[in-house]
C-alpha cells in the first residue's frame, strides 16, 4: 500500500522524515538550544528495524529561520502537541537533548494531563530535571554577557559569534531557546510512569552527573543513567556510542510490542 503524501504542516515540522508504511515505533527527537533537526538526520538508517525517525524542526532555524522562535514552553506546547499527536497512533518514544529534554518532558506531562497515548519511553540527554535546574538564566543577560556565556557552552561556532550580521539573525532564537531550557517546573510536575533513560557527559561542566541523578525522581518506572565521554555536546564528539545506546533502549522498550 502506497504511503500517503506528507501534509505541508508535517513537512515543515519534520523536514527529514521518511514515513514507513507500518512503523513498529516512532522516535520523536528534539534538539538542543540553537540546534535543528539536522543533528539527528544521520540516525535515520541506523535505528532498529521498523523505527521511524521524527526529528522535530522548531521555528527559528534553517528553513524556518524567519519564523519567531518560542520563548514560552506552554505556548510552544500549544502548537507542537497538535502536530505530534496525529503521529502517536503507533508506539512511540521521545529523545531530547539539553533544551530538547525539557521540551520532551513537558510533552510527556501534557499527554498525561490530556489523557493522551503513553510513550514507551523517554531519553533525556545533557539536561538536569527542572526540579534541580541550577543553571543561570543567561537569556536575561545583555548581548555581550549572553555571547560570553554561549562561548562557555562551546556549542556555537566561533566564526558565527564573530560574524556580526549572522549573529544578529540568530541571537533571538538562541535567547528564546535558552529561555525554554531554563523554564521552571509547572503545576503538573508529579513523576511520570514510563521508562526513562538519562544520558550525561562525564566532562559536562554545565550538567554534572550529580544533577543527572535527580532524574530518578521523575519516573516511578525504571530509570537508567548512562555516562559518555565528552562535555556538554557529547552527541557531537561521541555520536556512535550515543546512537548505540539509543538503539539498545529502543530495542528493550519495543520488545513487548507485537
PDB file of C-alpha atoms in Angstrom, residues 13 58-59 64 68-84 102-103 106-107 110 114 176 179-180 183-184:
ATOM      1  CA  UNK A  13       7.977  20.298  11.412  1.00  0.00           C
ATOM      2  CA  UNK A  58      11.344  24.068  15.668  1.00  0.00           C
ATOM      3  CA  UNK A  59      10.643  27.597  14.382  1.00  0.00           C
ATOM      4  CA  UNK A  64      12.125  28.155   9.460  1.00  0.00           C
ATOM      5  CA  UNK A  68       9.906  33.629  15.521  1.00  0.00           C
ATOM      6  CA  UNK A  69      11.209  31.069  17.990  1.00  0.00           C
ATOM      7  CA  UNK A  70       9.063  30.318  21.018  1.00  0.00           C
ATOM      8  CA  UNK A  71      10.353  31.553  24.368  1.00  0.00           C
ATOM      9  CA  UNK A  72       7.388  30.242  26.373  1.00  0.00           C
ATOM     10  CA  UNK A  73       7.173  26.493  26.954  1.00  0.00           C
ATOM     11  CA  UNK A  74       3.357  26.411  27.325  1.00  0.00           C
ATOM     12  CA  UNK A  75       2.970  28.440  24.110  1.00  0.00           C
ATOM     13  CA  UNK A  76       5.269  26.063  22.222  1.00  0.00           C
ATOM     14  CA  UNK A  77       3.383  23.031  23.549  1.00  0.00           C
ATOM     15  CA  UNK A  78       0.088  24.564  22.403  1.00  0.00           C
ATOM     16  CA  UNK A  79       1.264  24.461  18.782  1.00  0.00           C
ATOM     17  CA  UNK A  80       3.516  21.394  18.994  1.00  0.00           C
ATOM     18  CA  UNK A  81       1.054  18.921  20.514  1.00  0.00           C
ATOM     19  CA  UNK A  82      -1.448  19.093  17.597  1.00  0.00           C
ATOM     20  CA  UNK A  83       1.479  18.317  15.275  1.00  0.00           C
ATOM     21  CA  UNK A  84       2.775  15.372  17.307  1.00  0.00           C
ATOM     22  CA  UNK A 102      12.996  19.957  28.788  1.00  0.00           C
ATOM     23  CA  UNK A 103      10.505  20.136  25.920  1.00  0.00           C
ATOM     24  CA  UNK A 106       6.592  18.655  29.035  1.00  0.00           C
ATOM     25  CA  UNK A 107       5.252  16.690  26.047  1.00  0.00           C
ATOM     26  CA  UNK A 110       0.877  17.229  28.587  1.00  0.00           C
ATOM     27  CA  UNK A 114      -4.875  15.277  28.410  1.00  0.00           C
ATOM     28  CA  UNK A 176      14.348  32.036  23.144  1.00  0.00           C
ATOM     29  CA  UNK A 179      14.516  30.590  27.981  1.00  0.00           C
ATOM     30  CA  UNK A 180      12.793  27.286  27.133  1.00  0.00           C
ATOM     31  CA  UNK A 183      11.765  27.013  32.216  1.00  0.00           C
ATOM     32  CA  UNK A 184      10.687  26.351  35.773  1.00  0.00           C
TER      33      UNK A 184
END
